[in-house]
Short mmCIF file of C-alpha atoms in Angstrom, two decimals:
data_model
loop_
_atom_site.label_atom_id
_atom_site.label_comp_id
_atom_site.label_asym_id
_atom_site.label_seq_id
_atom_site.Cartn_x
_atom_site.Cartn_y
_atom_site.Cartn_z
CA GLN A 1 158.69 -174.65 -176.12
CA HIS A 2 162.01 -174.83 -177.56
CA SER A 3 162.30 -175.97 -181.21
CA LEU A 4 163.70 -178.81 -180.18
CA LYS A 5 160.87 -179.56 -178.54
CA LEU A 6 158.42 -178.86 -181.72
CA PRO A 7 156.96 -182.51 -182.45
CA TYR A 8 156.17 -182.15 -178.89
CA LEU A 9 154.31 -179.06 -179.03
CA GLU A 10 152.66 -180.62 -182.38
CA TRP A 11 151.56 -183.70 -180.67
CA LEU A 12 150.00 -181.48 -178.04
CA HIS A 13 148.21 -179.59 -180.36
CA SER A 14 146.40 -182.27 -182.35
CA LYS A 15 145.69 -183.74 -179.03
CA LEU A 16 144.28 -180.75 -177.48
CA SER A 17 142.67 -179.25 -181.40
CA SER A 18 140.74 -182.57 -180.97
CA GLY A 19 138.16 -181.65 -178.64
CA PHE A 20 138.70 -177.25 -178.64
CA GLU A 21 139.72 -174.71 -180.96
CA VAL A 22 143.18 -173.70 -180.29
CA TYR A 23 145.35 -171.27 -182.79
CA PRO A 24 148.03 -172.58 -185.08
CA ILE A 25 151.08 -172.63 -184.03
CA ARG A 26 153.53 -169.55 -184.06
CA PRO A 27 157.64 -169.16 -183.59
CA LYS A 28 157.96 -166.75 -180.21
CA LYS A 29 160.10 -163.75 -181.74
CA GLY A 30 163.45 -163.25 -180.89
CA TYR A 31 163.38 -167.04 -179.41
CA LYS A 32 163.99 -169.97 -180.56
CA GLN A 33 160.42 -171.44 -179.01
CA HIS A 34 157.35 -172.16 -180.51
CA TYR A 35 153.67 -171.73 -179.21
CA PHE A 36 149.81 -172.23 -179.04
CA ILE A 37 147.25 -170.65 -177.47
CA THR A 38 143.82 -171.87 -177.62
CA LYS A 39 140.62 -169.65 -178.20
CA PRO A 40 138.52 -169.05 -175.01
CA ASN A 41 136.24 -171.45 -174.00
CA LYS A 42 134.15 -172.11 -170.55
CA THR A 43 136.24 -175.35 -170.00
CA PHE A 44 139.54 -174.13 -169.70
CA GLY A 45 138.25 -170.99 -167.58
CA LEU A 46 136.69 -173.54 -165.79
CA LEU A 47 140.29 -175.38 -165.18
CA ARG A 48 141.79 -171.70 -164.98
CA LEU A 49 139.75 -171.00 -161.85
CA LYS A 50 140.43 -174.21 -160.28
CA PHE A 51 143.93 -174.37 -160.44
CA TYR A 52 144.51 -170.47 -159.78
CA PRO A 53 141.94 -169.11 -157.44
CA LYS A 54 142.24 -165.66 -156.15
CA GLY A 55 145.08 -165.69 -158.83
CA LYS A 56 147.36 -167.78 -156.90
CA LYS A 57 148.24 -171.28 -158.38
CA LYS A 58 147.07 -174.74 -156.21
CA ILE A 59 145.97 -177.92 -156.79
CA PRO A 60 142.34 -178.46 -156.82
CA SER A 61 141.17 -180.63 -154.51
CA ASP A 62 139.40 -182.94 -157.10
CA ILE A 63 142.66 -183.70 -158.76
CA GLU A 64 141.91 -187.31 -158.54
CA SER A 65 139.38 -186.95 -161.09
CA LEU A 66 141.51 -184.64 -163.44
CA LEU A 67 144.92 -187.64 -162.92
CA LYS A 68 142.93 -191.00 -163.41
CA TYR A 69 144.01 -191.18 -167.38
CA PRO A 70 147.27 -191.99 -168.39
CA ILE A 71 147.47 -189.74 -170.71
CA SER A 72 147.01 -186.49 -168.49
CA LEU A 73 149.57 -187.96 -166.56
CA ALA A 74 152.00 -188.28 -169.81
CA VAL A 75 151.38 -184.85 -169.96
CA TRP A 76 152.01 -183.35 -167.07
CA TYR A 77 155.12 -186.05 -166.98
CA MET A 78 156.72 -184.35 -170.07
CA ASP A 79 156.19 -180.60 -168.89
CA ASP A 80 156.80 -181.47 -164.93
CA GLY A 81 158.97 -184.52 -164.95
CA ASN A 82 162.00 -185.54 -165.14
CA LEU A 83 163.86 -189.58 -165.30
CA ALA A 84 166.13 -189.41 -162.56
CA HIS A 85 168.86 -191.92 -163.99
CA ASN A 86 172.14 -193.36 -162.20
CA ASN A 87 174.14 -195.59 -163.40
CA ASP A 88 174.53 -197.58 -159.70
CA GLN A 89 170.50 -197.02 -158.89
CA GLU A 90 167.35 -197.81 -161.32
CA ASP A 91 165.67 -195.01 -162.55
CA ARG A 92 163.19 -192.87 -160.73
CA ALA A 93 160.78 -190.36 -161.93
CA ASN A 94 160.25 -186.36 -160.09
CA PHE A 95 158.00 -184.00 -160.71
CA ALA A 96 158.73 -180.23 -160.26
CA THR A 97 155.55 -178.51 -158.48
CA CYS A 98 157.35 -175.44 -157.22
CA GLY A 99 154.92 -172.96 -156.79
CA PHE A 100 152.56 -175.46 -155.43
CA ASP A 101 151.96 -175.60 -151.04
CA GLU A 102 152.21 -179.19 -149.31
CA ALA A 103 148.57 -179.04 -149.30
CA SER A 104 148.55 -179.03 -153.09
CA LEU A 105 151.58 -181.77 -152.78
CA ASN A 106 149.03 -184.26 -150.24
CA SER A 107 146.03 -184.18 -152.89
CA LEU A 108 148.92 -185.08 -155.11
CA GLY A 109 150.45 -188.09 -153.26
CA GLN A 110 146.23 -188.94 -152.76
CA ALA A 111 145.71 -189.16 -156.59
CA PHE A 112 148.89 -190.65 -157.27
CA LEU A 113 147.87 -193.47 -154.47
CA ARG A 114 144.45 -193.72 -155.97
CA LEU A 115 146.28 -195.06 -159.04
CA GLY A 116 148.30 -197.17 -156.88
CA ILE A 117 151.57 -195.33 -156.96
CA VAL A 118 152.90 -194.00 -153.85
CA ALA A 119 154.66 -190.65 -154.56
CA THR A 120 157.08 -189.13 -151.89
CA LYS A 121 157.10 -185.08 -151.67
CA TYR A 122 160.00 -183.68 -150.36
CA CYS A 123 161.21 -180.28 -150.37
CA SER A 124 164.74 -178.98 -151.67
CA GLY A 125 166.25 -175.49 -152.19
CA GLY A 126 162.58 -174.20 -150.71
CA TYR A 127 160.89 -175.88 -153.39
CA TRP A 128 158.28 -178.75 -152.82
CA ARG A 129 158.89 -181.91 -155.68
CA ILE A 130 157.46 -185.43 -155.96
CA ARG A 131 159.73 -188.48 -156.42
CA LEU A 132 158.45 -191.84 -157.38
CA ASN A 133 160.86 -194.68 -156.56
CA SER A 134 162.09 -196.91 -159.14
CA SER A 135 159.27 -199.32 -158.23
CA GLU A 136 156.90 -196.88 -158.22
CA ALA A 137 157.98 -194.87 -161.25
CA GLU A 138 157.68 -198.16 -163.31
CA LYS A 139 154.44 -198.08 -162.41
CA LEU A 140 153.81 -194.76 -163.94
CA PHE A 141 156.21 -195.46 -167.21
CA VAL A 142 154.22 -198.35 -167.74
CA LEU A 143 150.86 -196.47 -167.94
CA ILE A 144 152.20 -193.46 -169.91
CA ALA A 145 154.73 -194.40 -172.35
CA PRO A 146 152.42 -195.54 -175.00
CA TYR A 147 151.61 -191.54 -175.06
CA ILE A 148 155.05 -190.16 -174.82
CA PRO A 149 156.39 -188.86 -178.41
CA ILE A 150 159.53 -189.97 -179.61
CA VAL A 151 160.59 -186.48 -178.85
CA MET A 152 159.64 -186.86 -175.32
CA GLN A 153 161.19 -189.93 -174.71
CA TYR A 154 164.51 -189.06 -173.31
CA LYS A 155 162.02 -188.53 -170.44
CA LEU A 156 161.94 -192.01 -169.87
CA PRO A 157 164.31 -194.96 -169.17
CA GLU A 158 165.32 -196.76 -172.26
CA TYR A 159 163.68 -199.91 -172.03
CA PHE A 160 160.07 -197.68 -172.42
CA ARG A 161 161.48 -196.10 -175.30
CA LEU A 162 160.21 -197.48 -178.81
CA GLY A 163 163.04 -198.99 -181.09
CA SER A 164 163.77 -200.65 -177.50
CA ASN A 165 164.07 -204.76 -178.13
CA ILE A 166 162.48 -204.99 -174.57
CA TYR A 167 159.22 -202.26 -174.76
CA THR A 168 156.46 -203.80 -176.21
CA PRO A 169 152.92 -202.45 -174.70
CA SER A 170 151.59 -206.19 -175.15
CA LYS A 171 153.91 -207.71 -172.82
CA ILE A 172 154.21 -205.07 -169.96
CA ARG A 173 150.94 -203.96 -168.24
CA TYR A 174 149.75 -202.45 -165.05
CA LYS A 175 146.06 -201.22 -164.49
CA PRO A 176 145.47 -199.62 -161.42
CA GLU A 177 142.21 -200.50 -159.72
CA ILE A 178 140.73 -196.84 -159.21
CA THR A 179 138.59 -197.04 -156.39
#
């Protein structure tokens, strides 16, 4: 992560270190970046095999079980998502899914649908992406906003950011029925 996002990296490091052994955060020599790595463990080894069978990136068929927790969605959004903001339209959300095939995007679409969120896949410049229109993005933001550290809240609509007079987690609720 870029040094400006160091608080996010520290947040992620603290979350992972509560359940796994991780090495300290280090600066990347010659760059304005920082990183950390996890110590080898069975859980991450199994996840790597799921996401990189035969060395090629792919969404596993059981992705629904991995993306059912709001914090999982929040981390994915902070890493690969962006806020589509335009003064003439309501805010939307996009996910860069560039390295995945169309079948993988269909699996991701099903994972979103299980949370009651309708995702649209589209191909732009030869790369696949996922878009959530404004009403579907709103559902996502309600789920993930409590997990987004301040340094990453630029990825949320203004009314979901801490310090906003509008957003209070107790007032806005979206509780999907997971089937």
